[in-house]
mmCIF file of C-alpha atoms in Angstrom:
data_model
loop_
_atom_site.group_PDB
_atom_site.id
_atom_site.type_symbol
_atom_site.label_atom_id
_atom_site.label_comp_id
_atom_site.label_asym_id
_atom_site.label_seq_id
_atom_site.Cartn_x
_atom_site.Cartn_y
_atom_site.Cartn_z
ATOM 1 C CA MET A 1 -13.972 -14.988 29.425
ATOM 2 C CA ASN A 2 -13.329 -16.668 26.073
ATOM 3 C CA ALA A 3 -16.964 -16.045 25.207
ATOM 4 C CA LEU A 4 -16.511 -12.353 25.887
ATOM 5 C CA PHE A 5 -13.224 -11.952 24.057
ATOM 6 C CA PRO A 6 -13.112 -14.693 21.377
ATOM 7 C CA ASN A 7 -9.718 -15.075 19.690
ATOM 8 C CA TRP A 8 -8.514 -11.621 20.755
ATOM 9 C CA THR A 9 -5.146 -13.088 21.637
ATOM 10 C CA GLY A 10 -5.114 -16.100 19.394
ATOM 11 C CA HIS A 11 -1.460 -15.660 18.446
ATOM 12 C CA TYR A 12 -0.377 -16.121 22.064
ATOM 13 C CA SER A 13 0.107 -19.453 23.756
ATOM 14 C CA LYS A 14 -2.787 -20.751 25.832
ATOM 15 C CA GLN A 15 -0.792 -20.140 29.000
ATOM 16 C CA ARG A 16 -0.143 -16.508 28.188
ATOM 17 C CA ARG A 17 -3.785 -16.039 27.215
ATOM 18 C CA ARG A 18 -4.990 -17.446 30.559
ATOM 19 C CA ILE A 19 -2.648 -15.118 32.439
ATOM 20 C CA GLN A 20 -3.871 -12.124 30.495
ATOM 21 C CA PHE A 21 -7.532 -12.962 31.007
ATOM 22 C CA LEU A 22 -6.933 -13.471 34.739
ATOM 23 C CA PHE A 23 -5.320 -10.052 34.829
ATOM 24 C CA LEU A 24 -8.277 -8.492 33.027
ATOM 25 C CA GLY A 25 -10.679 -10.238 35.356
ATOM 26 C CA THR A 26 -8.924 -8.707 38.347
ATOM 27 C CA PHE A 27 -9.387 -5.216 36.996
ATOM 28 C CA ALA A 28 -12.943 -5.905 35.887
ATOM 29 C CA ALA A 29 -13.836 -6.179 39.567
ATOM 30 C CA LEU A 30 -12.743 -2.570 40.193
ATOM 31 C CA PRO A 31 -15.073 0.425 39.877
ATOM 32 C CA ILE A 32 -14.804 1.973 36.430
ATOM 33 C CA PHE A 33 -13.278 5.210 37.652
ATOM 34 C CA ASP A 34 -10.563 3.292 39.504
ATOM 35 C CA LEU A 35 -9.902 1.225 36.403
ATOM 36 C CA LEU A 36 -9.319 4.297 34.288
ATOM 37 C CA ARG A 37 -6.558 5.387 36.661
ATOM 38 C CA PHE A 38 -4.505 2.384 35.632
ATOM 39 C CA ASP A 39 -2.998 3.426 32.303
ATOM 40 C CA PHE A 40 -1.361 0.041 31.970
ATOM 41 C CA ALA A 41 -4.654 -1.851 32.294
ATOM 42 C CA ASN A 42 -6.464 0.629 30.084
ATOM 43 C CA ALA A 43 -3.815 0.264 27.376
ATOM 44 C CA ARG A 44 -3.979 -3.540 27.534
ATOM 45 C CA LEU A 45 -7.726 -3.413 27.061
ATOM 46 C CA LEU A 46 -7.290 -1.042 24.121
ATOM 47 C CA ILE A 47 -4.802 -3.434 22.508
ATOM 48 C CA LEU A 48 -7.173 -6.366 22.935
ATOM 49 C CA ARG A 49 -10.106 -4.394 21.582
ATOM 50 C CA GLY A 50 -7.993 -3.182 18.664
ATOM 51 C CA GLN A 51 -7.002 -6.743 17.807
ATOM 52 C CA TRP A 52 -10.605 -7.894 17.944
ATOM 53 C CA ARG A 53 -11.787 -4.998 15.804
ATOM 54 C CA ALA A 54 -9.107 -5.908 13.280
ATOM 55 C CA GLN A 55 -10.591 -9.420 13.168
ATOM 56 C CA LEU A 56 -13.916 -7.774 12.322
ATOM 57 C CA TYR A 57 -12.140 -5.722 9.619
ATOM 58 C CA ARG A 58 -13.127 -2.538 11.457
ATOM 59 C CA ASN A 59 -9.637 -1.289 10.727
ATOM 60 C CA GLN A 60 -10.078 2.428 11.367
ATOM 61 C CA GLU A 61 -11.481 1.741 14.823
ATOM 62 C CA ALA A 62 -8.720 -0.794 15.487
ATOM 63 C CA GLU A 63 -6.084 1.727 14.434
ATOM 64 C CA ALA A 64 -7.546 4.364 16.768
ATOM 65 C CA ASP A 65 -7.455 1.935 19.718
ATOM 66 C CA LEU A 66 -3.853 0.949 19.074
ATOM 67 C CA ARG A 67 -2.636 4.511 18.597
ATOM 68 C CA ARG A 68 -4.363 5.489 21.842
ATOM 69 C CA ALA A 69 -2.662 2.600 23.639
ATOM 70 C CA ILE A 70 0.725 3.810 22.385
ATOM 71 C CA ALA A 71 0.014 7.396 23.404
ATOM 72 C CA ILE A 72 -0.871 6.597 27.010
ATOM 73 C CA THR A 73 1.941 4.108 27.626
ATOM 74 C CA ALA A 74 4.906 5.269 25.554
ATOM 75 C CA PRO A 75 6.205 7.731 28.180
ATOM 76 C CA HIS A 76 6.428 5.221 31.036
ATOM 77 C CA ASP A 77 5.581 1.659 29.926
ATOM 78 C CA ALA A 78 7.824 0.578 27.074
ATOM 79 C CA ALA A 79 6.676 -3.054 27.127
ATOM 80 C CA THR A 80 2.981 -2.274 26.623
ATOM 81 C CA ALA A 81 3.784 0.426 24.056
ATOM 82 C CA ASP A 82 5.851 -2.139 22.130
ATOM 83 C CA ASP A 83 2.953 -4.589 22.085
ATOM 84 C CA ALA A 84 0.674 -1.849 20.734
ATOM 85 C CA ARG A 85 3.240 -0.871 18.090
ATOM 86 C CA HIS A 86 3.586 -4.511 17.087
ATOM 87 C CA ALA A 87 -0.176 -4.868 16.611
ATOM 88 C CA LEU A 88 -0.388 -1.547 14.750
ATOM 89 C CA SER A 89 2.413 -2.583 12.401
ATOM 90 C CA GLN A 90 0.495 -5.746 11.518
ATOM 91 C CA LEU A 91 -2.655 -3.709 10.874
ATOM 92 C CA LEU A 92 -1.008 -1.111 8.622
ATOM 93 C CA ARG A 93 1.180 -3.512 6.653
ATOM 94 C CA THR A 94 -0.733 -3.660 3.354
ATOM 95 C CA GLY A 95 -1.916 -0.073 2.882
ATOM 96 C CA ARG A 96 -0.188 1.896 0.125
ATOM 97 C CA THR A 97 0.052 5.022 2.276
ATOM 98 C CA THR A 98 0.795 3.186 5.543
ATOM 99 C CA ARG A 99 3.362 0.550 4.514
ATOM 100 C CA ALA A 100 6.338 2.758 5.347
ATOM 101 C CA GLU A 101 4.964 3.509 8.818
ATOM 102 C CA ALA A 102 4.307 -0.199 9.396
ATOM 103 C CA LEU A 103 7.915 -0.951 8.485
ATOM 104 C CA ALA A 104 9.252 1.726 10.843
ATOM 105 C CA LEU A 105 7.062 0.434 13.680
ATOM 106 C CA ALA A 106 8.206 -3.146 13.097
ATOM 107 C CA GLU A 107 11.878 -2.096 13.086
ATOM 108 C CA ALA A 108 11.381 -0.179 16.330
ATOM 109 C CA VAL A 109 9.762 -3.166 18.026
ATOM 110 C CA VAL A 110 12.597 -5.507 16.982
ATOM 111 C CA ALA A 111 15.175 -3.038 18.316
ATOM 112 C CA SER A 112 13.306 -2.587 21.591
ATOM 113 C CA ARG A 113 12.743 -6.294 22.189
ATOM 114 C CA THR A 114 16.355 -7.066 21.326
ATOM 115 C CA ARG A 115 17.407 -4.658 24.098
ATOM 116 C CA ARG A 116 14.870 -6.054 26.571
ATOM 117 C CA PHE A 117 15.065 -9.782 25.857
ATOM 118 C CA GLY A 118 18.128 -10.356 23.708
ATOM 119 C CA PRO A 119 18.341 -11.358 20.037
ATOM 120 C CA ASP A 120 17.399 -15.033 20.514
ATOM 121 C CA HIS A 121 14.249 -14.706 22.629
ATOM 122 C CA PRO A 122 10.833 -15.791 21.252
ATOM 123 C CA GLU A 123 9.411 -12.283 21.775
ATOM 124 C CA THR A 124 12.156 -10.845 19.592
ATOM 125 C CA ALA A 125 11.630 -13.613 17.042
ATOM 126 C CA ARG A 126 7.888 -12.839 16.819
ATOM 127 C CA ALA A 127 8.744 -9.224 16.122
ATOM 128 C CA ARG A 128 11.191 -10.322 13.419
ATOM 129 C CA ILE A 129 8.455 -12.276 11.623
ATOM 130 C CA THR A 130 6.271 -9.163 11.549
ATOM 131 C CA LEU A 131 9.247 -7.131 10.324
ATOM 132 C CA ALA A 132 9.914 -9.672 7.540
ATOM 133 C CA ARG A 133 6.333 -9.319 6.307
ATOM 134 C CA SER A 134 6.640 -5.527 6.243
ATOM 135 C CA GLU A 135 9.974 -5.751 4.438
ATOM 136 C CA MET A 136 8.350 -7.948 1.773
ATOM 137 C CA ASN A 137 5.485 -5.487 1.355
ATOM 138 C CA ASN A 138 7.978 -2.662 0.915
ATOM 139 C CA GLY A 139 9.973 -4.518 -1.740
ATOM 140 C CA ARG A 140 12.954 -5.295 0.520
ATOM 141 C CA TRP A 141 13.129 -8.972 -0.380
ATOM 142 C CA THR A 142 16.752 -9.681 0.505
ATOM 143 C CA GLU A 143 16.354 -8.210 3.985
ATOM 144 C CA ALA A 144 13.022 -10.002 4.424
ATOM 145 C CA GLN A 145 14.548 -13.389 3.670
ATOM 146 C CA ALA A 146 17.281 -12.929 6.280
ATOM 147 C CA THR A 147 14.885 -11.519 8.880
ATOM 148 C CA LEU A 148 12.403 -14.337 8.365
ATOM 149 C CA ALA A 149 15.062 -17.066 8.545
ATOM 150 C CA ARG A 150 16.436 -15.718 11.823
ATOM 151 C CA GLY A 151 13.021 -15.370 13.455
ATOM 152 C CA HIS A 152 11.880 -18.797 12.281
ATOM 153 C CA ALA A 153 15.053 -20.481 13.532
ATOM 154 C CA VAL A 154 14.707 -18.969 17.009
ATOM 155 C CA LEU A 155 11.030 -19.926 17.342
ATOM 156 C CA GLU A 156 11.669 -23.488 16.204
ATOM 157 C CA ALA A 157 14.691 -23.904 18.496
ATOM 158 C CA THR A 158 13.008 -22.439 21.579
ATOM 159 C CA LEU A 159 9.396 -23.603 21.191
ATOM 160 C CA GLY A 160 9.724 -26.791 19.144
ATOM 161 C CA PRO A 161 8.907 -27.805 15.548
ATOM 162 C CA ASP A 162 5.164 -28.219 16.212
ATOM 163 C CA SER A 163 4.619 -24.916 17.993
ATOM 164 C CA PRO A 164 1.698 -22.857 16.647
ATOM 165 C CA GLU A 165 4.078 -19.912 16.711
ATOM 166 C CA LEU A 166 5.545 -21.409 13.516
ATOM 167 C CA ILE A 167 2.308 -21.056 11.530
ATOM 168 C CA THR A 168 2.964 -17.512 10.331
ATOM 169 C CA PRO A 169 6.691 -18.023 9.595
ATOM 170 C CA LEU A 170 5.883 -21.116 7.540
ATOM 171 C CA ILE A 171 3.277 -19.242 5.504
ATOM 172 C CA VAL A 172 5.536 -16.241 4.949
ATOM 173 C CA ALA A 173 8.346 -18.581 3.873
ATOM 174 C CA ALA A 174 5.958 -20.263 1.425
ATOM 175 C CA ILE A 175 4.892 -16.918 -0.037
ATOM 176 C CA PHE A 176 8.509 -15.849 -0.362
ATOM 177 C CA ASN A 177 9.421 -19.156 -2.006
ATOM 178 C CA ALA A 178 6.547 -18.861 -4.482
ATOM 179 C CA ASN A 179 7.755 -15.406 -5.514
ATOM 180 C CA GLY A 180 11.293 -16.180 -6.564
ATOM 181 C CA GLY A 181 12.604 -18.393 -3.781
ATOM 182 C CA SER A 182 14.803 -21.400 -4.440
ATOM 183 C CA GLY A 183 12.656 -24.235 -3.082
ATOM 184 C CA GLY A 184 10.337 -24.694 -6.027
ATOM 185 C CA ARG A 185 6.737 -25.809 -6.132
ATOM 186 C CA ALA A 186 7.138 -28.892 -3.928
ATOM 187 C CA GLU A 187 8.746 -26.960 -1.078
ATOM 188 C CA THR A 188 6.180 -24.167 -1.302
ATOM 189 C CA GLU A 189 3.327 -26.657 -1.008
ATOM 190 C CA ARG A 190 5.047 -28.469 1.865
ATOM 191 C CA LEU A 191 5.359 -25.221 3.837
ATOM 192 C CA HIS A 192 1.697 -24.338 3.279
ATOM 193 C CA ARG A 193 0.463 -27.790 4.274
ATOM 194 C CA GLU A 194 2.693 -27.890 7.337
ATOM 195 C CA ALA A 195 1.188 -24.590 8.493
ATOM 196 C CA VAL A 196 -2.334 -25.994 8.068
ATOM 197 C CA ARG A 197 -1.399 -29.193 9.922
ATOM 198 C CA ILE A 198 0.033 -27.306 12.912
ATOM 199 C CA ALA A 199 -2.905 -24.890 13.026
ATOM 200 C CA LEU A 200 -5.533 -27.628 12.997
ATOM 201 C CA ARG A 201 -3.669 -29.628 15.633
ATOM 202 C CA ALA A 202 -3.179 -26.637 17.921
ATOM 203 C CA TYR A 203 -6.422 -24.720 17.472
ATOM 204 C CA GLY A 204 -8.983 -26.656 15.444
ATOM 205 C CA GLY A 205 -10.891 -25.221 12.513
ATOM 206 C CA ASP A 206 -12.348 -22.032 13.982
ATOM 207 C CA HIS A 207 -9.198 -20.110 14.922
ATOM 208 C CA ARG A 208 -7.906 -17.145 12.953
ATOM 209 C CA ASP A 209 -4.492 -18.779 12.423
ATOM 210 C CA THR A 210 -6.228 -21.810 10.932
ATOM 211 C CA HIS A 211 -8.227 -19.482 8.688
ATOM 212 C CA PHE A 212 -4.995 -17.791 7.594
ATOM 213 C CA ALA A 213 -3.261 -21.108 6.862
ATOM 214 C CA ARG A 214 -6.168 -22.588 4.902
ATOM 215 C CA ALA A 215 -6.750 -19.404 2.910
ATOM 216 C CA THR A 216 -3.119 -19.038 1.858
ATOM 217 C CA LEU A 217 -3.000 -22.710 0.847
ATOM 218 C CA ALA A 218 -6.089 -22.051 -1.288
ATOM 219 C CA VAL A 219 -4.351 -19.090 -2.944
ATOM 220 C CA TYR A 220 -1.356 -21.294 -3.719
ATOM 221 C CA LEU A 221 -3.596 -23.983 -5.230
ATOM 222 C CA CYS A 222 -5.461 -21.423 -7.367
ATOM 223 C CA ASP A 223 -2.166 -20.061 -8.635
ATOM 224 C CA TRP A 224 -1.156 -23.481 -9.935
ATOM 225 C CA VAL A 225 -4.606 -24.148 -11.371
ATOM 226 C CA GLY A 226 -4.159 -20.926 -13.332
ATOM 227 C CA ARG A 227 -0.887 -22.276 -14.695
ATOM 228 C CA GLY A 228 -2.675 -25.275 -16.179
ATOM 229 C CA VAL A 229 -1.349 -28.047 -13.933
ATOM 230 C CA ASP A 230 -4.725 -29.126 -12.487
ATOM 231 C CA GLN A 231 -5.690 -31.674 -15.111
ATOM 232 C CA ASP A 232 -8.221 -33.570 -12.992
ATOM 233 C CA GLY A 233 -9.699 -30.567 -11.148
ATOM 234 C CA ARG A 234 -8.688 -31.762 -7.682
ATOM 235 C CA MET A 235 -6.584 -28.714 -6.824
ATOM 236 C CA ARG A 236 -9.408 -26.300 -7.626
ATOM 237 C CA ALA A 237 -11.894 -28.447 -5.707
ATOM 238 C CA GLU A 238 -9.611 -28.500 -2.658
ATOM 239 C CA ALA A 239 -9.174 -24.727 -2.816
ATOM 240 C CA ILE A 240 -12.953 -24.219 -2.915
ATOM 241 C CA ASP A 241 -13.424 -26.587 0.042
ATOM 242 C CA LEU A 242 -10.791 -24.757 2.107
ATOM 243 C CA LEU A 243 -12.344 -21.368 1.384
ATOM 244 C CA ARG A 244 -15.895 -22.506 2.072
ATOM 245 C CA ALA A 245 -14.760 -24.004 5.391
ATOM 246 C CA ASN A 246 -13.264 -20.645 6.375
ATOM 247 C CA ILE A 247 -16.339 -18.681 5.280
ATOM 248 C CA ALA A 248 -18.630 -20.966 7.268
ATOM 249 C CA SER A 249 -16.396 -20.812 10.339
ATOM 250 C CA ARG A 250 -16.136 -17.034 10.247
ATOM 251 C CA ALA A 251 -19.900 -16.706 9.714
ATOM 252 C CA ARG A 252 -20.520 -18.765 12.865
ATOM 253 C CA GLN A 253 -18.365 -16.278 14.769
ATOM 254 C CA GLY A 254 -19.967 -13.210 13.204
ATOM 255 C CA LEU A 255 -16.784 -12.396 11.269
ATOM 256 C CA PRO A 256 -16.551 -11.121 7.682
ATOM 257 C CA ALA A 257 -14.436 -13.051 5.192
ATOM 258 C CA PRO A 258 -13.330 -10.678 2.404
ATOM 259 C CA PHE A 259 -10.106 -12.531 1.628
ATOM 260 C CA GLU A 260 -11.912 -15.859 1.352
ATOM 261 C CA TRP A 261 -14.716 -14.479 -0.830
ATOM 262 C CA ALA A 262 -12.181 -12.822 -3.143
ATOM 263 C CA THR A 263 -10.134 -15.996 -3.545
ATOM 264 C CA LEU A 264 -13.300 -18.040 -3.991
ATOM 265 C CA ALA A 265 -14.250 -15.766 -6.887
ATOM 266 C CA LYS A 266 -10.874 -16.536 -8.459
ATOM 267 C CA ALA A 267 -11.386 -20.277 -7.974
ATOM 268 C CA TYR A 268 -14.800 -20.131 -9.639
ATOM 269 C CA MET A 269 -13.418 -18.117 -12.562
ATOM 270 C CA LEU A 270 -10.742 -20.757 -13.088
ATOM 271 C CA GLY A 271 -13.566 -23.239 -13.565
ATOM 272 C CA ALA A 272 -15.524 -20.874 -15.846
ATOM 273 C CA ASP A 273 -18.351 -20.731 -13.278
ATOM 274 C CA HIS A 274 -19.191 -17.104 -14.028
ATOM 275 C CA ASP A 275 -22.369 -16.809 -11.953
ATOM 276 C CA ALA A 276 -20.710 -18.189 -8.821
ATOM 277 C CA ALA A 277 -17.669 -15.968 -9.403
ATOM 278 C CA ARG A 278 -19.850 -12.874 -9.729
ATOM 279 C CA THR A 279 -21.718 -13.759 -6.516
ATOM 280 C CA ALA A 280 -18.444 -14.198 -4.628
ATOM 281 C CA LEU A 281 -17.120 -10.866 -5.920
ATOM 282 C CA GLU A 282 -20.333 -9.159 -4.847
ATOM 283 C CA GLN A 283 -19.645 -10.451 -1.328
ATOM 284 C CA ALA A 284 -15.956 -9.555 -1.366
ATOM 285 C CA ILE A 285 -15.894 -6.036 -2.818
ATOM 286 C CA PRO A 286 -18.033 -4.210 -0.208
ATOM 287 C CA GLN A 287 -16.289 -6.048 2.631
ATOM 288 C CA VAL A 288 -12.861 -5.036 1.324
ATOM 289 C CA GLU A 289 -13.938 -1.447 0.682
ATOM 290 C CA GLN A 290 -15.372 -1.137 4.194
ATOM 291 C CA ALA A 291 -12.286 -2.644 5.809
ATOM 292 C CA TYR A 292 -9.484 -1.100 3.771
ATOM 293 C CA GLY A 293 -10.880 1.579 1.492
ATOM 294 C CA ARG A 294 -9.891 1.899 -2.142
ATOM 295 C CA ASP A 295 -6.287 2.863 -1.462
ATOM 296 C CA ASP A 296 -5.172 -0.651 -0.598
ATOM 297 C CA GLY A 297 -3.495 -3.424 -2.526
ATOM 298 C CA PHE A 298 -6.302 -5.829 -1.667
ATOM 299 C CA TRP A 299 -8.821 -3.554 -3.408
ATOM 300 C CA MET A 300 -6.568 -3.433 -6.455
ATOM 301 C CA ALA A 301 -6.347 -7.240 -6.537
ATOM 302 C CA LEU A 302 -10.133 -7.437 -6.567
ATOM 303 C CA GLN A 303 -10.226 -5.117 -9.552
ATOM 304 C CA GLY A 304 -7.928 -7.557 -11.311
ATOM 305 C CA TYR A 305 -10.418 -10.338 -10.593
ATOM 306 C CA ARG A 306 -13.213 -8.131 -11.908
ATOM 307 C CA ALA A 307 -11.284 -7.534 -15.150
ATOM 308 C CA GLU A 308 -10.768 -11.292 -15.514
ATOM 309 C CA LEU A 309 -14.482 -11.925 -15.012
ATOM 310 C CA TYR A 310 -15.393 -9.354 -17.659
ATOM 311 C CA LEU A 311 -12.918 -11.035 -20.000
ATOM 312 C CA LEU A 312 -14.432 -14.470 -19.391
ATOM 313 C CA GLU A 313 -17.869 -13.018 -20.107
ATOM 314 C CA GLN A 314 -16.537 -11.439 -23.331
ATOM 315 C CA ARG A 315 -17.275 -7.934 -22.034
ATOM 316 C CA LEU A 316 -14.002 -6.783 -23.524
ATOM 317 C CA ASP A 317 -14.446 -2.997 -23.284
ATOM 318 C CA GLN A 318 -15.214 -3.202 -19.564
ATOM 319 C CA ALA A 319 -12.314 -5.609 -19.047
ATOM 320 C CA ASP A 320 -9.989 -3.205 -20.878
ATOM 321 C CA LEU A 321 -10.984 -0.231 -18.720
ATOM 322 C CA VAL A 322 -10.554 -2.113 -15.452
ATOM 323 C CA ALA A 323 -7.232 -3.633 -16.557
ATOM 324 C CA ASP A 324 -5.941 -0.132 -17.388
ATOM 325 C CA ARG A 325 -6.851 1.020 -13.860
ATOM 326 C CA VAL A 326 -5.110 -1.985 -12.341
ATOM 327 C CA ILE A 327 -1.918 -1.319 -14.310
ATOM 328 C CA HIS A 328 -1.959 2.385 -13.443
ATOM 329 C CA GLU A 329 -2.370 1.726 -9.718
ATOM 330 C CA ALA A 330 0.131 -1.152 -9.756
ATOM 331 C CA ARG A 331 2.838 1.079 -11.251
ATOM 332 C CA ARG A 332 2.306 3.478 -8.342
ATOM 333 C CA GLN A 333 2.923 0.648 -5.874
ATOM 334 C CA VAL A 334 5.967 -1.013 -7.459
ATOM 335 C CA PRO A 335 8.292 -2.348 -5.989
ATOM 336 C CA THR A 336 5.953 -3.612 -3.271
ATOM 337 C CA HIS A 337 4.825 -7.247 -3.380
ATOM 338 C CA ILE A 338 1.235 -6.428 -4.345
ATOM 339 C CA GLY A 339 2.357 -3.781 -6.860
ATOM 340 C CA ASN A 340 4.676 -6.195 -8.637
ATOM 341 C CA ALA A 341 2.115 -8.995 -8.676
ATOM 342 C CA MET A 342 -0.731 -6.835 -9.944
ATOM 343 C CA LEU A 343 1.400 -5.155 -12.619
ATOM 344 C CA VAL A 344 2.244 -8.550 -14.109
ATOM 345 C CA GLU A 345 -1.376 -9.683 -13.744
ATOM 346 C CA GLY A 346 -2.766 -6.526 -15.379
ATOM 347 C CA LEU A 347 -0.397 -6.791 -18.322
ATOM 348 C CA ARG A 348 -1.302 -10.432 -18.888
ATOM 349 C CA ILE A 349 -5.009 -9.580 -18.792
ATOM 350 C CA LYS A 350 -4.357 -6.947 -21.481
ATOM 351 C CA ALA A 351 -2.661 -9.623 -23.586
ATOM 352 C CA ARG A 352 -5.658 -11.939 -23.229
ATOM 353 C CA ILE A 353 -8.025 -9.115 -24.178
ATOM 354 C CA ALA A 354 -5.996 -8.482 -27.329
ATOM 355 C CA GLU A 355 -6.126 -12.199 -28.169
ATOM 356 C CA ALA A 356 -9.896 -12.205 -27.679
ATOM 357 C CA ARG A 357 -10.113 -9.297 -30.145
ATOM 358 C CA GLY A 358 -8.090 -11.200 -32.736
ATOM 359 C CA ASP A 359 -4.999 -8.975 -32.424
ATOM 360 C CA PRO A 360 -2.039 -11.352 -31.849
ATOM 361 C CA ALA A 361 0.607 -8.683 -32.437
ATOM 362 C CA THR A 362 -0.751 -6.503 -29.609
ATOM 363 C CA ALA A 363 -1.167 -9.587 -27.417
ATOM 364 C CA LYS A 364 2.497 -10.464 -27.905
ATOM 365 C CA ARG A 365 3.520 -6.892 -27.016
ATOM 366 C CA TRP A 366 1.596 -7.056 -23.733
ATOM 367 C CA GLU A 367 3.082 -10.468 -22.966
ATOM 368 C CA ARG A 368 6.594 -9.091 -23.507
ATOM 369 C CA GLU A 369 5.830 -6.253 -21.097
ATOM 370 C CA ALA A 370 4.516 -8.751 -18.542
ATOM 371 C CA ASP A 371 7.622 -10.919 -18.919
ATOM 372 C CA ALA A 372 9.845 -7.866 -18.499
ATOM 373 C CA ALA A 373 7.946 -6.816 -15.363
ATOM 374 C CA MET A 374 8.313 -10.317 -13.932
ATOM 375 C CA ALA A 375 12.036 -10.389 -14.750
ATOM 376 C CA ALA A 376 12.530 -6.999 -13.064
ATOM 377 C CA THR A 377 10.669 -8.237 -10.013
ATOM 378 C CA LEU A 378 12.807 -11.367 -9.705
ATOM 379 C CA ALA A 379 16.003 -9.387 -10.265
ATOM 380 C CA ALA A 380 15.035 -6.953 -7.504
ATOM 381 C CA ARG A 381 14.614 -9.901 -5.112
ATOM 382 C CA GLY A 382 18.144 -11.051 -5.764
#
């Protein structure tokens, strides 16, 4: 059964996954017309297929499956409808036009699971982690911090400190800490590395949670390389190794890797390897466009990378045009996490373009705007 449905339910425990596959196997033995009479079974299959399609970045098809699962179960099967809403909230979380819906879905699931299981049950805690991620993406940083802390505490207390259920909360905590949290660089790195350790111990190298943990650690490492702290090149080399491991693993499973290719392009640019960076971007951009379209924060981040590459290649007019588009789109998405980040990034790219043109006064003006945007972001997070 694992060969038929690889990693569809990777975020569940192995025990829950076995139970679910046994259930599906029971219904697989029924004639197809009898199977379709069981809305519950049909909805479960739709949820599983939607989750797998999301792994393939076939997001529109995944969304259709999950919405169908909600429609056929919401009137009479609240538990299955909640699971579909939870999965749909995770799918819609980063889209500019879908973030608000994702947040509303996540809030509804937390409320429903609190009624069904109580506030300190692992199912409710899982829903809180998803809600915290949506709150971050909608610029609600204070609420996100409290939601995340509560969910993390329940999962750790009920499932233990080495549970794979802690992988996502650890990563989200690291991202929060890196964007204005109080723990500093050392704590952020500890959280990322702890997530990777738990993922590798629980699942090995080919699981989607391991991919997520390694990729976000690579992003963290690239961020610090960009700040000039990687004097011996080891951080950049580690980031490249992590990303290549993910790309190879996903290729073996027939899975695209847009996030990894995009971050790999960044890592190559940080080492002034322009040809390798361009090749990685050529892999990333069509995968992101196919999965998310051009109305997504991920697409905007790639345009920022493209502007940086043009700048490194001294194609200043092209860099200027792309940076202007990034800033324009970022302002539309403030105060979301990606909007804030890309606004600061776009303004700093403009400053570097001005420096490359020998215009220090304009460069300083752009830097002041970037500093002001960063200060406003941190103030909004409390």
